[in-house]
Coordinates of C-alpha atoms and ligand atoms in Angstrom, one line a residue:
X1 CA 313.0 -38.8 -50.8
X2 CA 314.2 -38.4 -54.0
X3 CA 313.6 -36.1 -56.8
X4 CA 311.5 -38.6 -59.0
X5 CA 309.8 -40.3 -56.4
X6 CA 307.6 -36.5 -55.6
X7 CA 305.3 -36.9 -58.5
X8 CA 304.2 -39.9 -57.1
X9 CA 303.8 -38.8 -53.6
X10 CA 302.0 -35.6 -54.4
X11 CA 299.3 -37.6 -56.0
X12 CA 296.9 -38.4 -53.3
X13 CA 297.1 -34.7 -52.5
X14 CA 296.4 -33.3 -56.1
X15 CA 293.6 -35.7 -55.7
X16 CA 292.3 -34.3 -52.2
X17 CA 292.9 -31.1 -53.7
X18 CA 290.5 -31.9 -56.2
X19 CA 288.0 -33.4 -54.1
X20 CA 288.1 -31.2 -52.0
X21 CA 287.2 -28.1 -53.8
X22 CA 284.7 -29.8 -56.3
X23 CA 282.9 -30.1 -52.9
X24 CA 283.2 -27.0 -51.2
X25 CA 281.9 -25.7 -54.6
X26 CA 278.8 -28.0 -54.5
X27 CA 278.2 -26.8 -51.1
X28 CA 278.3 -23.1 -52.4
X29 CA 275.7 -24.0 -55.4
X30 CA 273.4 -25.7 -52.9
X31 CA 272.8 -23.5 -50.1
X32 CA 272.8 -20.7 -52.9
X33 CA 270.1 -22.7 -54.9
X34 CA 268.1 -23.3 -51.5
X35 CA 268.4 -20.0 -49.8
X36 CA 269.5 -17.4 -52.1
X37 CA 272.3 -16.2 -50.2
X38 CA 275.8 -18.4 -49.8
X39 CA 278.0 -18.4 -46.4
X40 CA 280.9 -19.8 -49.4
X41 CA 281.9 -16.7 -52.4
X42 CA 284.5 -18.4 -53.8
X43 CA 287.1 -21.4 -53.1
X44 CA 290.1 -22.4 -54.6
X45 CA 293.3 -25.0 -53.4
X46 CA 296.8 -26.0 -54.6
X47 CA 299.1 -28.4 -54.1
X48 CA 302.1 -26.9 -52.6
X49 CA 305.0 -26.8 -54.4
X50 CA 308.2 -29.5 -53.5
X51 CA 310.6 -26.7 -52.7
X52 CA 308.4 -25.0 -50.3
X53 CA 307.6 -28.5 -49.0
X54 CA 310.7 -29.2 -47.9
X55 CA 311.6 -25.6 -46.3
X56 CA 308.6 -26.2 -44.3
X57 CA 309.4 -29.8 -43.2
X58 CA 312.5 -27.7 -41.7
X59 CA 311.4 -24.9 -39.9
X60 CA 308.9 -27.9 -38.6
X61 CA 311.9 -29.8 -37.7
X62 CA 310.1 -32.8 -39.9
X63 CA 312.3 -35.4 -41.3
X64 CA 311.7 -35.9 -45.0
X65 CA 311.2 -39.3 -44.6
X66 CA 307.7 -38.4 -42.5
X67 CA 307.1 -35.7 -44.8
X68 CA 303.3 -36.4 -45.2
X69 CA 303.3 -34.9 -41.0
X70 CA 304.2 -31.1 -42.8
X71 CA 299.9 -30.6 -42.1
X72 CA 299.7 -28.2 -45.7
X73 CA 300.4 -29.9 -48.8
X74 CA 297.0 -29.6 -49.5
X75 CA 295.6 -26.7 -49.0
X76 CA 291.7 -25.2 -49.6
X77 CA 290.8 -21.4 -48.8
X78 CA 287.7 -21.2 -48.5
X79 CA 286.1 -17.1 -48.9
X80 CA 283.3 -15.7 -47.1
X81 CA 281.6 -12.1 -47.5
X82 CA 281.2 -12.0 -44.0
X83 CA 283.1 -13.0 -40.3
X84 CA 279.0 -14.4 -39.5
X85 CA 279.2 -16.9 -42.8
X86 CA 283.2 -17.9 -41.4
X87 CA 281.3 -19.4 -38.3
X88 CA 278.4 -21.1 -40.6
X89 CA 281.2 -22.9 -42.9
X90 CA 283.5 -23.8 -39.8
X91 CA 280.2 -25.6 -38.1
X92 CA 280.1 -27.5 -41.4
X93 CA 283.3 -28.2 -41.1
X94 CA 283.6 -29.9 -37.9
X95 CA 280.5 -31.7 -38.9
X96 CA 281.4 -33.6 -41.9
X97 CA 281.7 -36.7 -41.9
X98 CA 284.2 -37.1 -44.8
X99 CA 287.1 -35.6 -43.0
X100 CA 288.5 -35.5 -39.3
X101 CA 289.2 -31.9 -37.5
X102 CA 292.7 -32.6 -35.8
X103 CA 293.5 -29.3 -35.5
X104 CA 291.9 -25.4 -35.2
X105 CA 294.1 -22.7 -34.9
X106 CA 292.3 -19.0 -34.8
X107 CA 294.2 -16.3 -35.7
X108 CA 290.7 -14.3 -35.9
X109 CA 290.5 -13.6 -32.2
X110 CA 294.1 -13.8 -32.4
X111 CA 295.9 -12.2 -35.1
X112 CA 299.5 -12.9 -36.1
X113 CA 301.9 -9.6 -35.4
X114 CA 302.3 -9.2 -38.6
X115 CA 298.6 -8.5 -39.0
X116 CA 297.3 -11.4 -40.7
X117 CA 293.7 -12.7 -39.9
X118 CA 292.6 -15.8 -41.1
X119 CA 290.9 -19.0 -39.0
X120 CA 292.3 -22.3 -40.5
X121 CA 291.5 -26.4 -40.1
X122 CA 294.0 -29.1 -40.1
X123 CA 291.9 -32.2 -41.2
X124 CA 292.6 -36.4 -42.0
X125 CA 291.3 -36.3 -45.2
X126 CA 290.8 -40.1 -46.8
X127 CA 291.5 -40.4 -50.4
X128 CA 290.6 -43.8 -52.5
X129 CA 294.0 -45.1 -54.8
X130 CA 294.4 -47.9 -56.9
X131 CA 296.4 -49.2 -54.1
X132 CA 293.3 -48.8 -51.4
X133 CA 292.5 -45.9 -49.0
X134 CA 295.1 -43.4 -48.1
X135 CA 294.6 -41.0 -45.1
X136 CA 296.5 -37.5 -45.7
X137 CA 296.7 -34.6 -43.8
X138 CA 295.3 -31.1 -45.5
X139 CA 295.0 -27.5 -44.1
X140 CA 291.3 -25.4 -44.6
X141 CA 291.7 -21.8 -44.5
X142 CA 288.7 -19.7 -44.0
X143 CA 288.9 -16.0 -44.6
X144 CA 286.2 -13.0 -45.3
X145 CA 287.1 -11.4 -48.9
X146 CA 289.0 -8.4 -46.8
X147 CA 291.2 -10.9 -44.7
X148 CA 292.2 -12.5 -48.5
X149 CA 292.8 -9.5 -49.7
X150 CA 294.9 -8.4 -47.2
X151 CA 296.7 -11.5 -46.8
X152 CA 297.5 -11.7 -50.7
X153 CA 298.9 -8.6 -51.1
X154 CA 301.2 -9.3 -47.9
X155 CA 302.3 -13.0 -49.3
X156 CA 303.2 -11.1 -52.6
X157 CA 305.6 -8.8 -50.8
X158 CA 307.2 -11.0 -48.7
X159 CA 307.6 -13.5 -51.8
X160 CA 309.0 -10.1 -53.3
X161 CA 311.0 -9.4 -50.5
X162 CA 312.2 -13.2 -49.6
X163 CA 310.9 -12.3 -45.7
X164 CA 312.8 -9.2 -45.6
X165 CA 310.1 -6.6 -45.6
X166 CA 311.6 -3.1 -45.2
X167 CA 310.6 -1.8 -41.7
X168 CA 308.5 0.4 -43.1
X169 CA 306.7 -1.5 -45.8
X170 CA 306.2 -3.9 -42.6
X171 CA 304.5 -0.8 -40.1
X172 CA 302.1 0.1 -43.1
X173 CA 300.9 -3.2 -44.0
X174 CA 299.7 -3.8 -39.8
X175 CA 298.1 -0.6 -40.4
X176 CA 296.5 -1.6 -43.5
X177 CA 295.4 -4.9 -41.9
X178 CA 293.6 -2.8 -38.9
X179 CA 292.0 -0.9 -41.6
X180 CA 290.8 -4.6 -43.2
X181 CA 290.1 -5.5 -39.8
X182 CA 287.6 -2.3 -39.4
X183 CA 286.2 -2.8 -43.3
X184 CA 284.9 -6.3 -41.9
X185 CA 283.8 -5.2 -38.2
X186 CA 281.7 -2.5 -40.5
X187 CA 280.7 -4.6 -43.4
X188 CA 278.8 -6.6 -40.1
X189 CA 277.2 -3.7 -38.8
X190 CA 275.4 -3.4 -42.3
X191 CA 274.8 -7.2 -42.5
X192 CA 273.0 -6.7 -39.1
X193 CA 271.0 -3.5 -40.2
X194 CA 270.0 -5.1 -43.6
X195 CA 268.8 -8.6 -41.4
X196 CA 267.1 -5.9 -38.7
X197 CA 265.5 -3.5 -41.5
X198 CA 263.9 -7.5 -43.1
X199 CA 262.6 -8.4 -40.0
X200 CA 261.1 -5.2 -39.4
X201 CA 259.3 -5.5 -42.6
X202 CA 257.8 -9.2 -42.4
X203 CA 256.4 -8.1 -39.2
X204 CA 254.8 -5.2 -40.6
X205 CA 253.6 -6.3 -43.5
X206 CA 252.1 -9.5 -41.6
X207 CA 250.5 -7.0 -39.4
X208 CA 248.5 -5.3 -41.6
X209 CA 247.8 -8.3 -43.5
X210 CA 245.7 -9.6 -40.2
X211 CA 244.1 -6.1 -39.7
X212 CA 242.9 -5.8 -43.4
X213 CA 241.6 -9.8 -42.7
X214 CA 239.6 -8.3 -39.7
X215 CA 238.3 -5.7 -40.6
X216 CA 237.2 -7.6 -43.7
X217 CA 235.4 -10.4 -41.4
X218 CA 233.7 -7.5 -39.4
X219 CA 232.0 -6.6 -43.1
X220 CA 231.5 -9.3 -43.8
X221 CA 229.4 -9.9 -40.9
X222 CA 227.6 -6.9 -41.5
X223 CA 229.6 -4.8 -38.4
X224 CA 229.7 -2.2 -40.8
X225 CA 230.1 1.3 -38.4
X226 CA 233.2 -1.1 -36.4
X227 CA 234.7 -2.1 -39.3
X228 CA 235.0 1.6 -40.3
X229 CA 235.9 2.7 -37.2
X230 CA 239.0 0.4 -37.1
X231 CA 239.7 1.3 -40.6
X232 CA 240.0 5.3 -39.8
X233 CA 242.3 3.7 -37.3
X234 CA 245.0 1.4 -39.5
X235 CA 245.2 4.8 -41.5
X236 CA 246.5 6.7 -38.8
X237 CA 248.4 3.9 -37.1
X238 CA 249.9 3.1 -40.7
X239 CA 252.0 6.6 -40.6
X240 CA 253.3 5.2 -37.1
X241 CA 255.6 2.8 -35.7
X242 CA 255.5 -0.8 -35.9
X243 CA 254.0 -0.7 -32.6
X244 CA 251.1 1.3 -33.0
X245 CA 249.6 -0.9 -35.3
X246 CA 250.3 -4.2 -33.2
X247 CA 248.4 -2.3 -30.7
X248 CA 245.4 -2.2 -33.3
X249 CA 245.7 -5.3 -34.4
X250 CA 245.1 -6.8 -30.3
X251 CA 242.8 -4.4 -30.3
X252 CA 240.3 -5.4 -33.2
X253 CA 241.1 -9.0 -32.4
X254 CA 239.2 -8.2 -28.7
X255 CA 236.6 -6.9 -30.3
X256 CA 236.5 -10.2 -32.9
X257 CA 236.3 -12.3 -29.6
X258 CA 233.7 -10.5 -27.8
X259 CA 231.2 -10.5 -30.4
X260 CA 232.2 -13.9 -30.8
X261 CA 231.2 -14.9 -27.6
X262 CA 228.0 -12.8 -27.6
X263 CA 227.4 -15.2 -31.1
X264 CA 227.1 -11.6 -33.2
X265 CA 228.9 -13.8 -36.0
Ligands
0O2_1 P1 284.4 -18.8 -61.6 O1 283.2 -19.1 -62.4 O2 285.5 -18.1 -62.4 O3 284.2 -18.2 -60.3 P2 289.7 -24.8 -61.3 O4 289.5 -26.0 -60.4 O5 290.5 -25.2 -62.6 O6 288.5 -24.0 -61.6 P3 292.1 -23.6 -60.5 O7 292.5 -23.2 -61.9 O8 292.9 -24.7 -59.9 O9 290.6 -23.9 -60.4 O10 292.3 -22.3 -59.7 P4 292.0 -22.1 -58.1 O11 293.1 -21.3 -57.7 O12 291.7 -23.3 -57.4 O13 290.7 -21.3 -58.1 C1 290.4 -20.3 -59.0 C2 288.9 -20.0 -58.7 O14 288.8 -19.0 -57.7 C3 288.3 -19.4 -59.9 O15 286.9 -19.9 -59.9 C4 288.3 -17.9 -59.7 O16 287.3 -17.3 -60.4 C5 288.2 -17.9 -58.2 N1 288.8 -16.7 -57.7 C6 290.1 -16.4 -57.4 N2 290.3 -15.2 -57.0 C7 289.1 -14.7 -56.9 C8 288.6 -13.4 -56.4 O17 289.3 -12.5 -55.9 N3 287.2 -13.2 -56.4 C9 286.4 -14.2 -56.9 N4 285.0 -13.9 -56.9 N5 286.8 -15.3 -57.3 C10 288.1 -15.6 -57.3 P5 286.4 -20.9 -61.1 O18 286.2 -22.2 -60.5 O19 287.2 -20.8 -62.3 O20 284.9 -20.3 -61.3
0O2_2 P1 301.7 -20.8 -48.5 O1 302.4 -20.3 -49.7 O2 300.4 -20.1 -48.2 O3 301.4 -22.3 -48.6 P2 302.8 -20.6 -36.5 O4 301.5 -20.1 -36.2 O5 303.8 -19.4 -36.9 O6 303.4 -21.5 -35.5 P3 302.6 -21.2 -39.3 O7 303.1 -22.4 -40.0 O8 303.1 -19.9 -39.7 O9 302.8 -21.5 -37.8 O10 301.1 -21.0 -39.4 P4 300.0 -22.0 -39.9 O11 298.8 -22.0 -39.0 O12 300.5 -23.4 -40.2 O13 299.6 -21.3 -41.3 C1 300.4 -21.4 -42.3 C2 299.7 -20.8 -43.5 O14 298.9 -19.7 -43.1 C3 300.7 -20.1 -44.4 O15 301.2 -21.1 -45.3 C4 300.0 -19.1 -45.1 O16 299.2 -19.6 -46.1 C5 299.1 -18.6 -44.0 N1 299.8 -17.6 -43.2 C6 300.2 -17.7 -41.9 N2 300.7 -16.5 -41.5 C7 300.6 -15.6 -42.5 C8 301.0 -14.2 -42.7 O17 301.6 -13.6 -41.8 N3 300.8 -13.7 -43.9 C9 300.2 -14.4 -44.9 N4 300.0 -13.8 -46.0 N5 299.8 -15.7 -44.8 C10 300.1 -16.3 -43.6 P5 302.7 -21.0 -45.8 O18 303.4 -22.3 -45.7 O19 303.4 -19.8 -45.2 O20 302.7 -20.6 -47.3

């Protein structure tokens, strides 16, 4: 492979670059247009450059005449608040049905020694050229906003450092990824207590909606002494838990049926 000839070969790539994000980007817009809240923050991709192209073909032991095999000349990281929306995006992934999942490596549950995090995709990715349909390999990356942070400052020093990280530049940076690794594990915790404090507050408010409905229907129906009764009763059970006032709520809805039954409606 010659010099001249890499323009021409990156191509495709720049193109499933391109594709590719313009995509994921969509995606983002419209789950965020549909459900308010988006699994995908942010996404961006490059095309890697020749020279780290062919030191990768090497440590690969690629020749460069099968270059194309080096799985990350096109690259996508995609960003997720949260480890939960990493799982959403990878379902997606494997679902598609413009690209082919030949590869998932997850260094999640498995973390490199140096501390990075990160859970990534090697895909057949089919791009359309004036000369017909090429097939090309490209690598996904998904990562929460700590893992990227993380993982950008480390890249950064080991670019600085040409992979010779002073031993203890090297210590504080697996330290600093534990402490990333701990910002997510609480950043979860939250996520759950936000979802479980929501929940909480449907129910209840759905609760008291069907109370205030029967107690209305009692008045309606000129059960006027009940219907006050059960109302003293939502105002104490109101101060309570959540419980208390399903416990009204079966309660008056007893009462609905029996005089029901005994055709006092
Ligand atoms: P917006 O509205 O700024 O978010 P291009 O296709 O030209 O947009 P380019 O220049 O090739 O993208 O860059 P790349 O590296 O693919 O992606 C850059 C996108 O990632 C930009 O979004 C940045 O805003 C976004 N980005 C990069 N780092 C961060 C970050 O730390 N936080 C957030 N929230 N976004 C980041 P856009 O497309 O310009 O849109
Ligand atoms: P660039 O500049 O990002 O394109 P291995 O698991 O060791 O057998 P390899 O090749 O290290 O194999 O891992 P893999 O799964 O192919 O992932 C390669 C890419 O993941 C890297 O690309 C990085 O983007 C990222 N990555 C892997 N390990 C680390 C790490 O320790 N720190 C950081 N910051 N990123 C990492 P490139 O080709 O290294 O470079």
């Amino acid at each position: 492979m010659y010099g001249r000839d890499w323009d021409t070969f990156l191509l495709p790539y720049e193109q499933a670059v391109e594709e590719l994000k313009v995509k994921f980007r969509s995606l983002r817009t419209e789950i965020k247009h549909t459900e308010e809240y988006t699994p995908i923050e942010f996404c961006t991709g490059r095309v890697k450059k020749v020279s780290s192209i062919i030191e990768k073909a090497k440590i690969l032991s690629i020749p460069l005449e099968r270059v194309e095999e080096v799985p990350d000349i096109a690259g996508i990281r995609i960003m997720c608040q949260f480890q939960e929306d990493m799982h959403r995006v990878a379902e997606h992934i494997r679902g598609r049905k413009d690209m082919t999942v030949v590869e998932e490596r997850d260094y999640v549950t498995n973390r490199k020694p140096s501390g990075y995090r990160s859970y990534h995709f090697i895909v057949k990715y089919p791009v359309q050229t004036a000369s017909g349909e090429q097939e090309l390999l490209a690598e996904i990356q998904l990562r929460t906003l700590a893992m990227n942070f993380w993982a950008t400052i480390e890249h950064s020093l080991n670019y600085k450092y040409k992979g010779n990280i002073p031993e203890q530049v090297r210590e504080r940076l697996v330290r600093a990824a534990e402490a990333s690794y701990r910002l997510d594990g609480e950043m979860s915790a939250i996520r759950d207590e936000i979802k479980a404090a929501q929940i909480l507050f449907e129910t209840k408010s759905n609760t008291v909606a069907d109370i205030l409905s029967m107690i209305e229907k009692m008045i309606h129906n000129g059960h006027l002494e009940l219907a006050a009764e059960f109302h003293q009763k939502f105002h104490e059970a109101q101060s309570e838990d959540i419980q208390s006032l399903q416990r009204l709520s079966e309660e008056i809805q007893q009462v609905l049926q029996q005089l029901e039954q005994n055709n006092f409606f």
